[in-house]
Every structure is written in C-alpha cells, then in structure tokens.
Tab-separated table of C-alpha atoms and ligand atoms in Angstrom:
chain	number	residue	atom	x	y	z
A	22	MET	CA	74.586	81.493	45.985
A	23	LYS	CA	74.228	79.244	48.993
A	24	SER	CA	75.760	81.766	51.374
A	25	GLU	CA	73.546	84.524	49.957
A	26	LYS	CA	70.484	82.409	50.606
A	27	SER	CA	71.526	81.453	54.114
A	28	SER	CA	72.347	85.057	54.983
A	29	LEU	CA	68.845	86.022	53.876
A	30	LEU	CA	67.338	83.326	56.054
A	31	ARG	CA	69.580	84.017	59.010
A	32	PRO	CA	70.433	87.710	58.902
A	33	SER	CA	73.118	89.022	61.204
A	34	GLY	CA	74.514	92.405	62.218
A	35	ARG	CA	72.646	95.558	61.150
A	36	SER	CA	70.374	93.685	58.699
A	37	ARG	CA	69.074	91.494	61.546
A	38	PHE	CA	68.480	94.638	63.608
A	39	LYS	CA	66.444	96.225	60.771
A	40	LEU	CA	64.454	93.025	60.234
A	41	LEU	CA	63.599	92.760	63.939
A	42	TRP	CA	62.603	96.430	63.968
A	43	ARG	CA	60.204	95.888	61.041
A	44	LEU	CA	58.714	92.786	62.678
A	45	ARG	CA	58.608	94.206	66.203
A	46	PRO	CA	55.638	92.950	68.223
A	47	ARG	CA	53.295	95.282	70.067
A	48	ARG	CA	53.431	93.227	73.253
A	49	VAL	CA	56.363	93.211	75.675
A	50	PRO	CA	58.771	90.443	74.604
A	51	ILE	CA	59.310	87.722	77.222
A	52	VAL	CA	61.978	85.094	76.623
A	53	TYR	CA	61.712	81.726	78.336
A	54	HIS	CA	63.541	78.454	77.853
A	55	PRO	CA	61.553	75.375	78.904
A	56	GLU	CA	64.569	73.364	80.050
A	57	VAL	CA	65.206	73.522	83.769
A	58	LEU	CA	68.094	72.479	85.920
A	59	GLY	CA	65.590	70.621	88.090
A	60	SER	CA	66.008	67.389	86.136
A	61	VAL	CA	69.671	67.437	87.057
A	62	CYS	CA	69.426	68.764	90.589
A	63	ALA	CA	66.469	66.736	91.873
A	64	ARG	CA	67.041	64.450	94.856
A	65	GLN	CA	70.608	65.570	95.506
A	66	SER	CA	71.658	66.179	99.066
A	67	ARG	CA	73.690	69.373	98.667
A	68	GLN	CA	71.194	71.334	96.599
A	69	SER	CA	70.527	74.718	98.225
A	70	PHE	CA	68.826	76.758	95.504
A	71	ASP	CA	65.512	76.300	93.726
A	72	PRO	CA	66.215	75.000	90.198
A	73	TYR	CA	62.547	75.395	89.277
A	74	LYS	CA	62.248	79.107	90.051
A	75	PHE	CA	62.106	80.334	86.430
A	76	LYS	CA	59.509	77.702	85.577
A	77	LYS	CA	57.439	78.783	88.594
A	78	ILE	CA	57.506	82.419	87.416
A	79	ARG	CA	56.362	81.360	83.951
A	80	THR	CA	53.541	79.234	85.448
A	81	ARG	CA	52.350	82.119	87.640
A	82	LEU	CA	52.395	84.618	84.747
A	83	VAL	CA	50.348	82.232	82.599
A	84	ARG	CA	47.919	81.371	85.417
A	85	GLU	CA	47.249	85.042	86.082
A	86	LYS	CA	46.769	85.599	82.335
A	87	LEU	CA	49.578	88.135	82.204
A	88	VAL	CA	51.149	86.232	79.337
A	89	SER	CA	50.027	83.587	76.872
A	90	PRO	CA	52.371	80.585	76.376
A	91	LYS	CA	52.165	81.041	72.606
A	92	HIS	CA	53.688	84.505	72.913
A	93	LEU	CA	56.757	83.389	74.862
A	94	LEU	CA	59.949	83.555	72.806
A	95	HIS	CA	62.232	80.514	72.959
A	96	PRO	CA	65.969	81.141	72.527
A	97	GLU	CA	68.541	79.078	70.685
A	98	PRO	CA	71.647	78.057	72.652
A	99	ALA	CA	74.453	80.619	72.257
A	100	SER	CA	76.994	79.668	69.605
A	101	GLU	CA	80.547	78.589	70.390
A	102	GLU	CA	81.692	81.809	68.712
A	103	ASP	CA	79.606	83.905	71.116
A	104	LEU	CA	80.795	81.937	74.181
A	105	LEU	CA	84.413	82.447	73.140
A	106	ARG	CA	83.924	86.226	73.179
A	107	VAL	CA	83.902	85.845	77.001
A	108	HIS	CA	85.207	82.427	78.048
A	109	THR	CA	88.535	80.753	77.318
A	110	HIS	CA	88.945	77.632	75.160
A	111	THR	CA	90.502	75.840	78.121
A	112	TYR	CA	87.592	76.576	80.453
A	113	LEU	CA	84.954	75.552	77.897
A	114	ALA	CA	86.843	72.275	77.421
A	115	ARG	CA	86.954	71.714	81.209
A	116	LEU	CA	83.162	72.058	81.361
A	117	LYS	CA	82.904	68.808	79.400
A	118	ASN	CA	84.109	67.034	82.557
A	119	PRO	CA	81.042	66.027	84.656
A	120	GLN	CA	83.022	66.276	87.896
A	121	VAL	CA	83.886	69.918	87.176
A	122	VAL	CA	80.234	70.699	86.416
A	123	ALA	CA	79.019	68.916	89.569
A	124	GLN	CA	81.504	70.836	91.720
A	125	LEU	CA	80.438	74.218	90.284
A	126	LEU	CA	76.767	73.443	90.895
A	127	HIS	CA	77.442	72.051	94.396
A	128	LEU	CA	75.925	68.723	93.389
A	129	ASP	CA	76.887	65.216	94.426
A	130	TYR	CA	77.175	64.101	90.818
A	131	VAL	CA	76.155	65.049	87.286
A	132	ASP	CA	77.241	61.908	85.369
A	133	LEU	CA	75.252	61.447	82.158
A	134	TRP	CA	73.723	64.887	82.323
A	135	ASP	CA	76.790	66.983	81.570
A	136	ASN	CA	75.686	67.770	78.016
A	137	TYR	CA	72.236	68.677	79.288
A	138	VAL	CA	73.704	71.082	81.847
A	139	LEU	CA	75.910	72.762	79.271
A	140	ARG	CA	73.013	73.070	76.838
A	141	TYR	CA	70.954	74.659	79.626
A	142	PHE	CA	73.610	77.299	80.329
A	143	ARG	CA	74.170	77.951	76.617
A	144	SER	CA	70.413	78.458	76.285
A	145	MET	CA	70.521	80.932	79.178
A	146	CYS	CA	73.182	82.898	77.247
A	147	GLY	CA	71.051	82.724	74.090
A	148	GLY	CA	68.000	83.848	76.090
A	149	THR	CA	69.652	86.930	77.546
A	150	LEU	CA	70.960	87.848	74.095
A	151	LEU	CA	67.505	87.402	72.542
A	152	ALA	CA	65.864	89.553	75.252
A	153	ALA	CA	68.474	92.281	74.632
A	154	GLU	CA	67.932	92.097	70.864
A	155	GLN	CA	64.195	92.429	71.430
A	156	ALA	CA	64.667	95.413	73.744
A	157	LEU	CA	66.794	97.175	71.128
A	158	ALA	CA	64.579	96.254	68.208
A	159	THR	CA	61.366	97.347	69.910
A	160	GLY	CA	62.887	100.357	71.649
A	161	ARG	CA	61.298	99.139	74.868
A	162	VAL	CA	62.160	96.347	77.267
A	163	GLY	CA	62.827	92.627	76.854
A	164	PHE	CA	62.460	90.172	79.720
A	165	HIS	CA	64.360	86.935	80.143
A	166	LEU	CA	62.884	84.520	82.683
A	167	GLY	CA	66.316	83.063	83.338
A	168	GLY	CA	69.978	83.989	83.324
A	169	GLY	CA	71.766	86.369	85.670
A	170	TYR	CA	74.733	84.004	86.135
A	171	HIS	CA	77.047	86.822	87.166
A	172	HIS	CA	79.635	84.780	89.118
A	173	ALA	CA	81.099	83.127	85.998
A	174	PHE	CA	84.587	84.405	85.043
A	175	PRO	CA	86.335	83.961	81.674
A	176	ASP	CA	88.362	80.996	82.951
A	177	ARG	CA	86.273	79.637	85.815
A	178	GLY	CA	82.783	79.334	87.247
A	179	GLY	CA	81.451	79.839	90.744
A	180	GLY	CA	78.317	80.296	92.841
A	181	TYR	CA	76.153	78.026	90.623
A	182	CYS	CA	77.237	79.995	87.529
A	183	LEU	CA	78.936	78.153	84.653
A	184	LEU	CA	78.587	80.614	81.759
A	185	ASN	CA	78.159	84.380	82.105
A	186	ASP	CA	75.026	85.004	80.030
A	187	VAL	CA	75.020	88.793	80.488
A	188	ALA	CA	78.657	89.141	79.403
A	189	VAL	CA	78.106	86.850	76.398
A	190	ALA	CA	75.104	88.948	75.332
A	191	ILE	CA	76.933	92.274	75.742
A	192	ARG	CA	80.038	91.125	73.841
A	193	SER	CA	77.841	89.705	71.050
A	194	LEU	CA	75.995	93.016	70.695
A	195	PHE	CA	79.306	94.899	70.618
A	196	ALA	CA	80.606	92.529	67.923
A	197	ARG	CA	77.501	93.238	65.824
A	198	GLN	CA	77.840	96.985	66.516
A	199	TRP	CA	74.301	97.265	67.808
A	200	VAL	CA	75.333	99.346	70.838
A	201	GLN	CA	78.315	101.333	72.092
A	202	ARG	CA	77.470	101.975	75.767
A	203	VAL	CA	75.892	99.476	78.143
A	204	LEU	CA	74.938	99.890	81.787
A	205	ILE	CA	74.683	96.857	84.062
A	206	VAL	CA	72.402	97.347	87.075
A	207	ASP	CA	73.107	94.333	89.266
A	208	LEU	CA	70.772	94.203	92.269
A	209	ASP	CA	71.315	90.585	93.224
A	210	ALA	CA	72.285	90.366	96.915
A	211	HIS	CA	75.749	89.099	95.946
A	212	GLN	CA	78.308	91.171	94.091
A	213	GLY	CA	78.546	90.380	90.363
A	214	ASP	CA	82.238	89.562	90.606
A	215	GLY	CA	82.459	87.727	87.269
A	216	LEU	CA	80.878	90.612	85.367
A	217	LEU	CA	83.084	93.160	87.137
A	218	GLU	CA	86.204	91.245	86.188
A	219	ILE	CA	85.173	90.691	82.563
A	220	PHE	CA	84.451	94.374	81.894
A	221	SER	CA	87.035	95.916	84.244
A	222	GLN	CA	89.062	97.371	81.340
A	223	ASP	CA	86.135	98.177	79.036
A	224	PRO	CA	84.972	101.838	79.109
A	225	ARG	CA	81.879	100.899	77.050
A	226	VAL	CA	80.396	99.132	80.102
A	227	PHE	CA	79.501	100.669	83.460
A	228	HIS	CA	78.617	98.351	86.322
A	229	PHE	CA	76.305	99.534	89.127
A	230	ASP	CA	76.039	96.983	91.925
A	231	ILE	CA	74.298	96.999	95.311
A	232	HIS	CA	75.019	93.948	97.432
A	233	ALA	CA	75.463	92.763	101.010
A	234	ASP	CA	78.801	93.662	102.596
A	235	SER	CA	79.533	90.089	103.603
A	236	TRP	CA	79.977	89.137	99.933
A	237	ILE	CA	82.429	91.715	98.561
A	238	THR	CA	85.121	89.976	96.560
A	239	VAL	CA	86.215	92.504	93.930
A	240	GLU	CA	87.166	96.173	94.298
A	241	LYS	CA	86.859	98.247	91.109
A	242	LYS	CA	87.255	102.010	91.384
A	243	GLU	CA	85.919	102.724	87.880
A	244	GLN	CA	82.568	101.092	88.664
A	245	LYS	CA	80.025	101.811	91.377
A	246	CYS	CA	79.720	99.016	93.929
A	247	ILE	CA	77.787	99.732	97.095
A	248	ALA	CA	77.990	97.320	100.008
A	249	LEU	CA	75.129	97.400	102.523
A	250	SER	CA	75.155	95.814	105.959
A	251	HIS	CA	73.625	92.355	105.991
A	252	ASP	CA	70.379	93.316	107.728
A	253	THR	CA	69.496	96.332	105.528
A	254	GLY	CA	65.727	96.569	104.997
A	255	ASP	CA	63.417	98.386	102.569
A	256	GLU	CA	63.972	101.940	103.760
A	257	GLY	CA	67.767	101.860	103.830
A	258	TYR	CA	68.022	99.968	100.536
A	259	LEU	CA	65.593	102.144	98.590
A	260	SER	CA	67.126	105.369	99.838
A	261	VAL	CA	70.576	104.270	98.589
A	262	LEU	CA	69.150	103.145	95.238
A	263	SER	CA	67.153	106.341	94.665
A	264	GLY	CA	70.122	108.460	95.741
A	265	GLU	CA	72.707	106.801	93.476
A	266	LEU	CA	71.145	105.326	90.328
A	267	PRO	CA	69.779	108.511	88.663
A	268	GLY	CA	73.276	110.040	88.729
A	269	VAL	CA	74.720	106.974	86.987
A	270	PHE	CA	72.109	107.197	84.212
A	271	ALA	CA	72.740	110.931	83.802
A	272	SER	CA	76.527	110.710	83.611
A	273	PHE	CA	76.978	107.453	81.654
A	274	ARG	CA	73.977	107.851	79.299
A	275	PRO	CA	73.635	104.163	78.351
A	276	GLU	CA	72.086	102.974	75.094
A	277	LEU	CA	71.054	99.698	76.710
A	278	VAL	CA	70.625	98.576	80.329
A	279	PHE	CA	70.959	95.014	81.601
A	280	TYR	CA	69.027	94.765	84.863
A	281	LEU	CA	69.740	91.736	87.050
A	282	ALA	CA	66.644	91.761	89.251
A	283	GLY	CA	67.919	89.256	91.811
A	284	SER	CA	65.266	87.956	94.177
A	285	ASP	CA	67.736	87.083	96.928
A	286	PRO	CA	67.689	90.465	98.736
A	287	TYR	CA	64.323	89.116	100.000
A	288	GLN	CA	64.319	88.699	103.780
A	289	LYS	CA	63.305	85.025	103.636
A	290	ASP	CA	65.735	83.977	100.901
A	291	PRO	CA	67.977	81.213	102.316
A	292	LEU	CA	71.012	82.417	100.323
A	293	GLY	CA	70.486	86.170	100.703
A	294	PRO	CA	71.810	88.215	103.631
A	295	LEU	CA	69.649	91.345	103.069
A	296	ALA	CA	66.200	91.962	104.555
A	297	LEU	CA	63.859	93.388	101.912
A	298	SER	CA	60.126	92.680	102.024
A	299	GLU	CA	58.037	91.730	98.972
A	300	ALA	CA	56.801	95.335	98.793
A	301	GLY	CA	60.399	96.528	99.008
A	302	LEU	CA	61.448	94.342	96.068
A	303	LEU	CA	58.528	95.628	94.003
A	304	ALA	CA	59.445	99.234	94.853
A	305	ARG	CA	63.067	98.480	93.884
A	306	ASP	CA	62.049	97.144	90.456
A	307	ARG	CA	59.675	100.069	89.849
A	308	MET	CA	62.451	102.508	90.741
A	309	VAL	CA	64.835	100.963	88.199
A	310	PHE	CA	62.248	100.902	85.405
A	311	GLU	CA	60.940	104.398	86.049
B	10	ZN	ZN1	72.787	86.076	94.582
C-alpha cells in the first residue's frame, strides 16, 4: 500500500512522462538552480572562470521581463542511482575528499564546502535532466541555465567539471525508455572529451562537436568532431556549422537534442581560443534552433 501511494506521488518511467504531458505548461520551461559556485570560489587566487555566470543570466532575463522568477523550475539533485549510470563508485567516493575537489576546480582549498560543491554538481545533473524531461513532455524545448560539464569522465573529472550532467541525463532517459536516439550538439570552444568517451560505444548517441584545434584530446571516427583554427571568426565558424549540422540531423534523425551552447567561442572570453562576436554567437544559436 505504501509503495503504491509513493509511486502515485512520485511517478517514474512512462507514467511520469504521461503526467508531465498532461500538465505541460504553455510557456517555455526554464530550469535554474539558485545555488552558485561563487560562495566556494570567492576570493581564491587561482580562480579563472566566472562562477556567477548562470546567476547573471537569470538576473538579466528577469530584469528584461523575459521570464518571471515564479515560473523558473528548480531541480532536485540527481540521485545516486542516476550518477552511477555514468560515474564509478570509486570516483564518487573520491569526490568526498576536499583536496580532490579543490584540485579539479583549480582552487586553493575547498575545506568545509565539499558537501556544498557536490550538492551543486548533483543539482546541475538534476537540472539538465529536468530540462530534457520538459522538452520531451512539451514537445518543444527546455532550457537549463547551468550544466554543460562535458569534461567529466566516468572515473575522473577535469576542466572545472566534476559530474557529467549531460551524460547523467541521457543515461537516465534511456533507463526510463523515454528516448532511443539522442544527438549532442556541443559548441563549447573546447572538445567535449568526457561526453565523447562515455558514449563512444553507444550507437544511440551521436556527438557533433565544433571546437578550437588547440584543444583536441580525443579522436572518435564514429562521431563528428570539427577542429577550427584558434582565430576562426563569425564567417568561418558559421559556414562550417551551416554546412555540416543539417546533414547530421538528416542522417541520424534524433528524438532529442542536447545543445551545449558554450559562450567561450566569444572573442573576449579569457578561456576561449576562438574569435566569434556577440552577433556571431547569436547567429550560431539561431542556426541550431532553426
Ligand atoms: Zn569550454
């Protein structure tokens, strides 16, 4: 009786899909988690990325009245079961060591905050999964103002990425049989090496990746990875994207697309080696959506 009741309250699998479909909102779902890494990263000497960037996007969207705070969806942290679909037991145990976490985030120390950091990354996994569920349930698009931690491997992290939120979301959807074919469009300026490794033997996932040539770390023939020279600007970038992506959609015919809209191809990004303008980034995003 108890399990029946709890399964009604917390539906899973196809029943959750049907429930979400019935309750689907008319507005575009936007997922946002209020926790930021800023509390952990503030005032540390080796910090080289902006831990407040997702919060800044949320603030701008609200200020320009493009979204109301009450309509933002807040994710739950991903469950241990979902994390283990991608990451090893040993690695998840290692992440309980503050020194390991500090090293992966290029911080001087993490000390008391290790649980906070892990909760943040688990929430990023939960957020990407929730955005994907919303996209499927509404038949449209779901945004997550967060995530994109594509350098996390099953047994190790890297490049500020502890848990691979996109991989956790995809494996969770496969486990629930919501989708059979997923396309990853990874347009961060750095190659999504963790994602490529995780899905290298999985024909249900196709990975399309455009990145700067100075960052290639993985070669995968089955996927499409395009390396551009480090100073590529709008014209060169957009002509490659428009020439290659439609063919991938036509041949792979995905049921769901995960788009990693990295902002670091921007010419002024301190970590990005490409040279796109703001207008170029907007044209890139339009091209993917249209
Ligand atoms: Zn990047």
